[in-house]
XYZ file of C-alpha atoms in Angstrom:
557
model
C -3.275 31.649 -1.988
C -0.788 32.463 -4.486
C 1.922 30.582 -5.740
C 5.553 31.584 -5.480
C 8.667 30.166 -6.652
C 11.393 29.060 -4.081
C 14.650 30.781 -3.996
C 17.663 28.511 -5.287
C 17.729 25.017 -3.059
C 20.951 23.402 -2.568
C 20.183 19.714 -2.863
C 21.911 16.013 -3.249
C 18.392 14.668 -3.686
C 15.891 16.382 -6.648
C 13.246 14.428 -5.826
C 13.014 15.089 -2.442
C 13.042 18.701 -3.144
C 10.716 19.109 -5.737
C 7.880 17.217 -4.209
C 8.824 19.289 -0.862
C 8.270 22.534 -2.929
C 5.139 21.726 -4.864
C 3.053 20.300 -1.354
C 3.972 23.708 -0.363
C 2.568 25.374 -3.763
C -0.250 23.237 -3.010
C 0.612 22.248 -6.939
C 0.201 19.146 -8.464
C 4.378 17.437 -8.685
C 4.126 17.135 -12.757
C 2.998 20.863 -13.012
C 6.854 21.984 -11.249
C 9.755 21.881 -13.133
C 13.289 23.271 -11.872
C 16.714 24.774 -13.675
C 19.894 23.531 -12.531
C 21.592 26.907 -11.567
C 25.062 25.117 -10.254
C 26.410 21.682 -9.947
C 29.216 20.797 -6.783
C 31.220 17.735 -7.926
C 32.611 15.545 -4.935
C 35.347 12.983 -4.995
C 36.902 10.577 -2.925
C 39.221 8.190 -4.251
C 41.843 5.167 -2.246
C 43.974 8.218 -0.819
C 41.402 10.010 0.967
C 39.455 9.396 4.152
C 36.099 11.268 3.154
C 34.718 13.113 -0.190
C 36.063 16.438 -0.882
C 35.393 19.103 -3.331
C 37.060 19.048 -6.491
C 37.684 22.035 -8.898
C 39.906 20.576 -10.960
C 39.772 19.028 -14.703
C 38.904 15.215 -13.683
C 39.942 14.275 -17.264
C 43.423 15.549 -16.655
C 43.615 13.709 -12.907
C 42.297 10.929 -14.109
C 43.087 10.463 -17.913
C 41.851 6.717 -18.697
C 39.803 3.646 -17.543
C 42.802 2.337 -15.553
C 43.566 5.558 -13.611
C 40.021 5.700 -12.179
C 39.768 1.696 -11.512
C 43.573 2.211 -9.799
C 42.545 5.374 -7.781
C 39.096 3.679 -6.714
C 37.325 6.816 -7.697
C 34.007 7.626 -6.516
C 31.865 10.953 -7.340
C 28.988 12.856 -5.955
C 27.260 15.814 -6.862
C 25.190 18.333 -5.053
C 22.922 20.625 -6.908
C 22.052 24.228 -6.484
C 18.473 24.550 -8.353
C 15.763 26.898 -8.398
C 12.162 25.354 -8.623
C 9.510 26.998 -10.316
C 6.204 26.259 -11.869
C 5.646 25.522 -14.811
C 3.947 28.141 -17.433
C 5.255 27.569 -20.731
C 6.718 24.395 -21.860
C 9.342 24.142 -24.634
C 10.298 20.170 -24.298
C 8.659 17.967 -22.293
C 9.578 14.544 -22.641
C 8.144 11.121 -22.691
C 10.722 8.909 -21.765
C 11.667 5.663 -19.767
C 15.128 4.867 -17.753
C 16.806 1.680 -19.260
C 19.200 0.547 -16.377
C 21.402 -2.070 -16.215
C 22.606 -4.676 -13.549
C 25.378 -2.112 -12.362
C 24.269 0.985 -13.701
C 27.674 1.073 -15.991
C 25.719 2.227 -18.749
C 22.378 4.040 -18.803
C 20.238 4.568 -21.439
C 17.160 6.666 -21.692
C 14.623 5.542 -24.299
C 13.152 8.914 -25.683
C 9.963 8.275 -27.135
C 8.359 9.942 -30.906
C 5.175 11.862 -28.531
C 7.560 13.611 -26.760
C 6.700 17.660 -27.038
C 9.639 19.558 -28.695
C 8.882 22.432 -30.048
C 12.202 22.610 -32.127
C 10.682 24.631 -35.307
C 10.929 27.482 -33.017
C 14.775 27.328 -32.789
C 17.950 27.143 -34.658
C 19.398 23.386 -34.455
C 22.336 24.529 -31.840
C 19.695 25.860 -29.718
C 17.363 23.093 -29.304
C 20.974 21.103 -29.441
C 21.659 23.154 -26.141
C 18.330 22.798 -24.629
C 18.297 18.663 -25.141
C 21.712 18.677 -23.042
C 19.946 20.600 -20.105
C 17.011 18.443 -20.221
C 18.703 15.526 -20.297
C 20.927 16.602 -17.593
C 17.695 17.536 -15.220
C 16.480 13.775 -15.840
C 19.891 12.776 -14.741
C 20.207 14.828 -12.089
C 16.761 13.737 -10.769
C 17.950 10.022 -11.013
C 21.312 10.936 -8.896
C 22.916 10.076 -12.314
C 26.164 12.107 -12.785
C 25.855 15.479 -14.937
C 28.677 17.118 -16.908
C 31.373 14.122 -16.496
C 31.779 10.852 -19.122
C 29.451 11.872 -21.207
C 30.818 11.755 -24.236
C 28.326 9.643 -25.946
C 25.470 11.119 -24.851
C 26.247 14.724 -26.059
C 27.338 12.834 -29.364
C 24.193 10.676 -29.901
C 22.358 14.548 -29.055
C 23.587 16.126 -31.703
C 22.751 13.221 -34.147
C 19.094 13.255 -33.272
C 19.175 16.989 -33.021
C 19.494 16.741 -37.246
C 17.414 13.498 -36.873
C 14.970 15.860 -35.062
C 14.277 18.289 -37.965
C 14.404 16.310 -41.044
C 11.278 14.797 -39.893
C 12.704 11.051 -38.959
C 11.814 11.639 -35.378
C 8.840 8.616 -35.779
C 10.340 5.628 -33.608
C 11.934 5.230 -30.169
C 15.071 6.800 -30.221
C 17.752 5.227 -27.296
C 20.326 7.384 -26.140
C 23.302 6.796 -23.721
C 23.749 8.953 -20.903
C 26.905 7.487 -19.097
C 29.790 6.214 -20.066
C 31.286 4.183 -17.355
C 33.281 0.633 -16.605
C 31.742 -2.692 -16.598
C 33.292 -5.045 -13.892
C 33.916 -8.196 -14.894
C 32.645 -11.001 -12.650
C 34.802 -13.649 -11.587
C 32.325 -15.516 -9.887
C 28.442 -14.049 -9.347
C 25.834 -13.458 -6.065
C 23.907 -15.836 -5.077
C 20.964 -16.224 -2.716
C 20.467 -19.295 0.022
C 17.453 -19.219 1.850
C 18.578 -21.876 4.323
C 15.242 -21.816 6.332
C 13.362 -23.398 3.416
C 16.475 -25.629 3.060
C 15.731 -26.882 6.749
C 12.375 -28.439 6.892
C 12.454 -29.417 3.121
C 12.499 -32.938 3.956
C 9.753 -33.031 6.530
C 7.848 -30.437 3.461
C 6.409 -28.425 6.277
C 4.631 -25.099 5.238
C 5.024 -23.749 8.879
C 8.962 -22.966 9.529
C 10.119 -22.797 12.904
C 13.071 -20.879 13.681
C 15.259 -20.383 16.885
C 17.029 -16.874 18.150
C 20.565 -15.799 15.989
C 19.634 -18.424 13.685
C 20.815 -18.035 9.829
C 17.254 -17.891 8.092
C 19.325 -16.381 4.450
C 22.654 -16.010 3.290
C 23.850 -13.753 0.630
C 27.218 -14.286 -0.840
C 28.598 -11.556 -2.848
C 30.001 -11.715 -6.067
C 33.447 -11.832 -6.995
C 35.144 -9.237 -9.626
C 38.198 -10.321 -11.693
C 37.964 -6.131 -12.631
C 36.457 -3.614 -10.902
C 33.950 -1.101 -12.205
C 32.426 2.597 -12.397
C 28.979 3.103 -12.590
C 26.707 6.463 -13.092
C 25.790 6.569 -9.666
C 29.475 7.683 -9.414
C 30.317 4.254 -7.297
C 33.518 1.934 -7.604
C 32.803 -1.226 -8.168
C 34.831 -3.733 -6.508
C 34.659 -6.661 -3.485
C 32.935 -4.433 -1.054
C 30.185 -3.190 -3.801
C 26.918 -4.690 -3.601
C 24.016 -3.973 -5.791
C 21.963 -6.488 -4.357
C 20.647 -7.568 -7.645
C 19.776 -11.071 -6.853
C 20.075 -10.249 -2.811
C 16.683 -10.269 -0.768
C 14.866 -7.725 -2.516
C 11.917 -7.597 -0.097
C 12.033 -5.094 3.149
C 13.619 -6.457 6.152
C 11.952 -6.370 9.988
C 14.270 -4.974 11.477
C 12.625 -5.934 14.967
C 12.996 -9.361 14.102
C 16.102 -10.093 11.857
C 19.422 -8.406 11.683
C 22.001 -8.624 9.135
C 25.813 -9.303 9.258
C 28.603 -8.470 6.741
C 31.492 -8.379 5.501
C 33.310 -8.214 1.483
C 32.424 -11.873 0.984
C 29.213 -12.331 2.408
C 25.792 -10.727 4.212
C 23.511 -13.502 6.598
C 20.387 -12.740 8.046
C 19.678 -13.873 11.435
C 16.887 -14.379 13.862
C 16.494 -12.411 16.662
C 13.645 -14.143 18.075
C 11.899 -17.532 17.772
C 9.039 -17.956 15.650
C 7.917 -18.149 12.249
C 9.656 -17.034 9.238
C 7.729 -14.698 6.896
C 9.287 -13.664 3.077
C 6.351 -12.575 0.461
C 6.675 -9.850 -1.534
C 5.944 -7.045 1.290
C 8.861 -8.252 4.306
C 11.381 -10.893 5.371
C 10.767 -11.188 8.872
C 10.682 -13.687 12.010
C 7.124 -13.202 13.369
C 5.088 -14.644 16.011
C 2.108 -14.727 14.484
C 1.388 -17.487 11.768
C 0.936 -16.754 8.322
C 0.575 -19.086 6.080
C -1.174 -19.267 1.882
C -3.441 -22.273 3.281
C -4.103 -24.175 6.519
C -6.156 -27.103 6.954
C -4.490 -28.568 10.417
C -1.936 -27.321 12.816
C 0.216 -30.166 14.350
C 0.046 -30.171 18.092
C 4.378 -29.463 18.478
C 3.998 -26.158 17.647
C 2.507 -25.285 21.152
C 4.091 -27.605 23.338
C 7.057 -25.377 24.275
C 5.663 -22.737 26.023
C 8.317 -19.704 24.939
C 7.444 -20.122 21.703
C 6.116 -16.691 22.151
C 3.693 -17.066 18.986
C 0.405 -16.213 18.190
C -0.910 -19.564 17.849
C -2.490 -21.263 20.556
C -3.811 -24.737 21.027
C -5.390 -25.959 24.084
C -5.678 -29.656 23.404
C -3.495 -32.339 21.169
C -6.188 -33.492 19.224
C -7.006 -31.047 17.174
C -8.466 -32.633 13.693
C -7.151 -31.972 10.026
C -11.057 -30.720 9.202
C -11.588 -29.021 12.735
C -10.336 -25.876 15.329
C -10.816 -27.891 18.862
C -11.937 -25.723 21.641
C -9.271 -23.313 23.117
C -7.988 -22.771 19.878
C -6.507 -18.920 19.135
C -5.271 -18.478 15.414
C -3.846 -15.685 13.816
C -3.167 -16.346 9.935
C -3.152 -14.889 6.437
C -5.640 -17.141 5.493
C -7.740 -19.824 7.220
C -9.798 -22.648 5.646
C -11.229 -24.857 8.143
C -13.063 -27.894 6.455
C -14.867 -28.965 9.749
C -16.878 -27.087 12.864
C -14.969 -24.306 14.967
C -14.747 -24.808 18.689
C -15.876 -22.987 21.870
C -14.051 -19.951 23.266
C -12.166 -20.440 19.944
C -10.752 -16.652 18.352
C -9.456 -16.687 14.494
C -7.775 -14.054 12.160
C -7.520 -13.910 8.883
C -6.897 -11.444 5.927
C -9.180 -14.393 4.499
C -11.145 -16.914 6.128
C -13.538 -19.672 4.999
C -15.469 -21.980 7.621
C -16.986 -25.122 5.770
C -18.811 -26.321 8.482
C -20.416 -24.573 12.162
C -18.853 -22.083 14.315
C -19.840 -22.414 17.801
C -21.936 -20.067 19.949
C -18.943 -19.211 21.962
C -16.482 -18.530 19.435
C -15.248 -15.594 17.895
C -13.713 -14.709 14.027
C -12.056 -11.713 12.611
C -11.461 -11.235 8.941
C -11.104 -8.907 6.125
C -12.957 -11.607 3.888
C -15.473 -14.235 5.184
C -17.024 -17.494 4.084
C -19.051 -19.561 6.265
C -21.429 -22.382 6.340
C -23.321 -21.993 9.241
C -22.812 -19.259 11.792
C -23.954 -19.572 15.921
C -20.781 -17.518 16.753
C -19.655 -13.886 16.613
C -18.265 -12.463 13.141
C -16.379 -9.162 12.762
C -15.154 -8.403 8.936
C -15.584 -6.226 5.948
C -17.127 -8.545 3.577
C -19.459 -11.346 4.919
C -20.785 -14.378 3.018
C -22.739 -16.983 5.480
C -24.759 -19.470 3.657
C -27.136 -19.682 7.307
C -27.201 -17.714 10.037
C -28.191 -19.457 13.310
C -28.688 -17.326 16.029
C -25.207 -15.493 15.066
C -24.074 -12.169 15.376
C -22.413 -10.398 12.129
C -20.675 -6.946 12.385
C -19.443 -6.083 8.669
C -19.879 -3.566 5.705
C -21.229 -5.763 3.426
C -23.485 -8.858 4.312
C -24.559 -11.869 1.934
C -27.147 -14.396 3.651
C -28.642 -16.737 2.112
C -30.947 -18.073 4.999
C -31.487 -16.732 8.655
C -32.842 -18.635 11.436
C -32.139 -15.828 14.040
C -29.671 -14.007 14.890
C -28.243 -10.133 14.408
C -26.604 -8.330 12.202
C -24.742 -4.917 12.147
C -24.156 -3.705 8.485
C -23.859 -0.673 5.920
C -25.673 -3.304 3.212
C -27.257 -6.133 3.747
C -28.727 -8.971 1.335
C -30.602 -12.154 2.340
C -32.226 -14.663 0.590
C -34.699 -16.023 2.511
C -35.529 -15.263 6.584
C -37.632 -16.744 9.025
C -38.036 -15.372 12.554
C -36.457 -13.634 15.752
C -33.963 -11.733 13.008
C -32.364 -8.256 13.901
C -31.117 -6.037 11.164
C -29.540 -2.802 11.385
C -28.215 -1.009 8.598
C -27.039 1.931 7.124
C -27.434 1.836 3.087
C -29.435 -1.284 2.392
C -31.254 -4.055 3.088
C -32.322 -6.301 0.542
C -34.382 -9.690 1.417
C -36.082 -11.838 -1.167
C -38.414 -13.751 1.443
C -39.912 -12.976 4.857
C -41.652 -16.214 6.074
C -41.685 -15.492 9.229
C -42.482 -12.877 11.916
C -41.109 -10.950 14.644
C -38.087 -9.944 12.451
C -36.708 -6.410 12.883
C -35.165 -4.328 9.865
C -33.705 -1.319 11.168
C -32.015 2.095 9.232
C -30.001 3.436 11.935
C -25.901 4.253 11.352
C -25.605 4.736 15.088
C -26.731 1.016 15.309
C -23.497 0.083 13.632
C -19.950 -0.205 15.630
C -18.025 0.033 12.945
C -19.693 3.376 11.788
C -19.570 4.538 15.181
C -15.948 4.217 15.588
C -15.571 5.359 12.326
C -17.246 8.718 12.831
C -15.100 9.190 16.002
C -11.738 8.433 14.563
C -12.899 11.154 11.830
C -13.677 13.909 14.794
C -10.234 12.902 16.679
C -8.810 13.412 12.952
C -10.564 16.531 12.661
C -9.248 17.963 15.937
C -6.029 17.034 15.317
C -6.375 18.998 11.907
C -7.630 21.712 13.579
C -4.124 21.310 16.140
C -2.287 21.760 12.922
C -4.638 24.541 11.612
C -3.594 27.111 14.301
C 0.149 26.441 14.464
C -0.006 27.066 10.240
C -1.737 30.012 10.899
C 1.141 31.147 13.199
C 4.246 29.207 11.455
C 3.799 28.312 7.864
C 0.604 30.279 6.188
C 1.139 27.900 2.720
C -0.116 25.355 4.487
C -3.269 26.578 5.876
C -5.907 26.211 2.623
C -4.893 22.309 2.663
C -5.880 21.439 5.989
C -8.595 23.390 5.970
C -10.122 21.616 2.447
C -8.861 18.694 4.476
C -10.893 19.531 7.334
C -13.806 20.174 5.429
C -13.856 16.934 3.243
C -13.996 15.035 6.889
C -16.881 16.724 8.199
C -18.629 16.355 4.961
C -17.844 12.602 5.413
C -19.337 12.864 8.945
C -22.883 14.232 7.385
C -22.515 11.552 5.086
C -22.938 8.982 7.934
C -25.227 10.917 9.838
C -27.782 11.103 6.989
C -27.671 7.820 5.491
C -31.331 7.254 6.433
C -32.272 9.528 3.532
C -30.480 7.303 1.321
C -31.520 4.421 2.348
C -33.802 1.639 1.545
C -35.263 -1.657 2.598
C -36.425 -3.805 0.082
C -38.578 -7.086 0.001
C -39.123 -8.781 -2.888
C -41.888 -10.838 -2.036
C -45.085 -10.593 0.052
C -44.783 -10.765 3.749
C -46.783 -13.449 5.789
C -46.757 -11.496 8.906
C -45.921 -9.115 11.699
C -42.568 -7.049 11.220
C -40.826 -4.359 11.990
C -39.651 -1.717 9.619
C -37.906 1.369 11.158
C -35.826 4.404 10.122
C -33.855 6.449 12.547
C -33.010 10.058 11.753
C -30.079 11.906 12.757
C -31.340 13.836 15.176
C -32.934 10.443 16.912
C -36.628 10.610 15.436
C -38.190 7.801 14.531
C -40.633 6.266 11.694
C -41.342 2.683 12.706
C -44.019 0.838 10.794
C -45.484 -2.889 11.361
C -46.139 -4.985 8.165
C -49.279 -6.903 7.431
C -49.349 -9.937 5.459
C -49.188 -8.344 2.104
C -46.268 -7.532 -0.603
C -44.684 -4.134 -0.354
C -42.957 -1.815 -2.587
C -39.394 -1.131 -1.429
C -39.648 1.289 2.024
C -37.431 4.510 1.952
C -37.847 7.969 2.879
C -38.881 11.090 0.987
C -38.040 14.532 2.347
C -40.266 17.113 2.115
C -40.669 20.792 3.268
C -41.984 20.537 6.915
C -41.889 16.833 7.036
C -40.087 13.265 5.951
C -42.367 10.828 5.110
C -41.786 6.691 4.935
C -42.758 5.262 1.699
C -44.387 3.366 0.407
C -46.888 3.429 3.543
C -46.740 7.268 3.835
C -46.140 7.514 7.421
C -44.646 10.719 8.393
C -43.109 13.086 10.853
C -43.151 16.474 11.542
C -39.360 18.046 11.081
């Protein structure tokens, strides 16, 4: 497809644009570069109700600090640019954005690998073609162009002759605003009055009720207002949030109210407060960094309408009691899990047994002995009794029974009455037992399964998209059909893991087993071991047939 530059794009946000235009160049965003055709300046100072466009010389309306402080005025700037990508490349620089606490003051630290091919021009020209550069980096930042920039366009011409008598060797920093620091009477400050509450009983899990204050933010105070490069006066009812909540709110579960002193957070619904690094939220699910008991009060009101349910008081500082449902960030249980018990985790580690009856879901697992039902990504279980493990990775080191749905599979040592079915791997250092099963076969696998479906309802969807680009928006149509490609190539991926695969046992078996590999198409190669050692089994395809190795049993294709 070829690639065309846009027409001129009236814009408030660069950014925005830019990426817009090169998804639709199918271009990669640091190959696109833009020129700044026309810039719209916007004010709005204590006389008017809304920003208007202004025409005028700003210097002359506003001729010092104290006019624009007085006048409260505030600037924005839309730009008119034309997008384009990018051939040959006079400057390109490598640079990083110093900004202060109220952006008063920018600064961008140009740095000595910076491409500037200034031998090619006279010193007023490369002069000229700093400005616009610099002003494109501004623009892109929503930095004011054109306006109190006194210092930057002075500092410019400095390094320009800096530039070409060769000193250009360190970090240069340049200014790129000139605006007006407030001065702070009195600064923010945070109160997270949730952790405040139970800090005497030093409880880990915070219970909060509906409209309570979980955070309060008061604001700072100015004893004189500012004017920062955003083009934003600075005054009581500015807030930069700089040492505000900084993570994003849930807004489903906590809303905010303000006013020129202050900004609390409230609860909107009872549960547990959440604040890490990803949201600040109320949720009724517990998360926690570590839990080794949950007292009994937290489920005796029965609207607590949270995600943690226990059926019986006792529950044990080393146990989950039967009944129990959990839902955390991480679980460590030092002692057994109970029947018809259910836990979540991101990470979970079991010390001791999980029931028959119970059930765990995890990203991570650890556990001691497993009778129960696992369903994770990653799977360490020291012995497997008669459990059932769905995962993509499995670690074992002894079996005594039980099945196991993987993609690889390692186990130390296994006795009898095991079930395997894999789709990469399966790697086992003993076999002391019989009647164990090691199956290849990706269809055998739930996770795979549902994996290969959500890839054709992906597809199909694509393929949705695909005809209305055709009709609507032809840039668009080599993308989602590479896109569409790469997900059926995925899907014959899946479907032919059995000619990847392998199954390897280190050490000789003592007796009847059963090694199989299922094709795509549904064939089979199924062998029976014999007390003997064998060299790991895989599958070799050949012309008119696929053969299983070591044993050189084969099919006809």
């Amino acid at each position: 497809m070829s690639k065309e530059t846009l027409k001129s794009i009236k814009t408030k946000n660069i950014k925005a644009a830019m990426s817009n235009f090169a998804a639709q160049n199918l271009t990669p965003l640091n190959e696109c570069d833009f020129e700044i055709k026309e810039t719209a300046t916007y004010i709005k100072t204590s006389s008017d109700d809304s920003f208007r466009l202004f025409n005028e010389n700003l210097y002359e309306r506003f001729e010092d600090e104290a006019s624009i402080l007085n006048n409260r005025l505030q600037l924005k700037q839309v730009h008119t640019i034309v997008p384009k990508i990018s051939t040959e490349v006079t400057i390109k620089l490598h640079y990083t954005l110093e900004l202060s606490e109220y952006k008063t003051h920018p600064k961008l630290i140009l740095h000595p690998d910076s491409h500037i091919l200034y031998r090619s021009y006279k010193p007023s020209e490369t002069y000229a073609l700093l400005v616009k550069e610099f002003n494109k980096i501004k623009a892109k930042n929503n930095i004011i162009i054109g306006l109190f920039d006194e210092s930057m366009l002075k500092t410019l011409k400095a390094f320009t002759k800096h530039l070409y008598e060769g000193k250009f060797i360190k970090k240069v920093r340049i200014p790129l605003f000139d605006g007006i620091e407030p001065e702070i009477a009195k600064a923010g400050k945070l109160i997270l009055w949730f952790e405040q509450k139970d800090l005497l009983k030093k409880q880990k899990v915070i219970e909060v009720e509906t409209n309570e204050i979980l955070a309060e933010y008061k604001k700072p105070r100015y004893a004189k207002s500012g004017f920062n490069s955003l083009g934003e006066h600075i005054n009581s009812n500015y807030s930069n949030g700089y040492n505000d909540i900084q993570t994003p709110i849930d807004e489903e579960s906590i809303y905010i109210e303000e006013d020129e002193h202050k900004k609390l957070y409230r609860s909107r619904c009872k549960g547990f407060v959440v604040l890490n690094e990803k949201i600040f939220g109320v949720n009724n699910k517990l998360k926690m960094k570590k839990l080794s008991r949950i007292e009994s009060s937290i489920s005796k009101q029965e609207d607590n309408n949270i995600e943690v349910f226990v059926s019986q008081s006792d529950t044990t500082k080393d146990s989950i009691g039967e009944g129990v449902e959990l839902k955390s960030e991480k679980i460590h249980v030092n002692g057994h899990i109970g029947a018809n018990s259910i836990l979540e985790a991101l990470d979970l580690q079991i010390d001791g047994a999980t029931h028959k009856d119970s059930m765990q879901f995890a990203k991570s697992a650890m556990i001691n002995r497993h009778k129960g039902t696992l369903r994770c990504n990653n799977a360490k279980v020291a012995l497997l009794e008669g459990g059932v493990v769905n995962a993509t990775n499995v670690e074992i080191e002894a079996c005594l029974g039980g099945t196991i749905y993987a993609q690889n599979v390692k186990i130390g040592h296994v006795k009898s009455n095991l079930k395997v079915y894999a789709s990469e791997s399966i790697e086992i250092n003993l076999v002391s037992g019989e009647d164990n099963l090691f199956k290849i076969n990706y269809k055998d696998i739930p996770i795979l399964n549902s994996k290969v479906e959500l890839l054709n309802e992906d597809i199909n969807k694509l393929k949705d998209e695909l005809e209305d680009a055709k009709r609507h928006n032809i840039s668009k149509v080599q993308k989602i059909q590479d896109e569409i490609k790469l997900l059926k190539e995925e899907i014959v991926t899946i479907q032919n893991s059995a000619l990847r695969a392998k199954i390897t046992i280190h050490k000789p078996l003592k007796g009847l087993n059963s090694i199989v590999f299922t094709l795509a198409n549904s064939q089979e190669l199924v062998y029976k071991t014999q007390a003997r050692k064998y060299k790991p089994f895989y599958l070799n395809l050949e012309d008119d047939k696929i053969t299983l190795e070591p044993v050189k049993k084969s099919i006809s294709l």
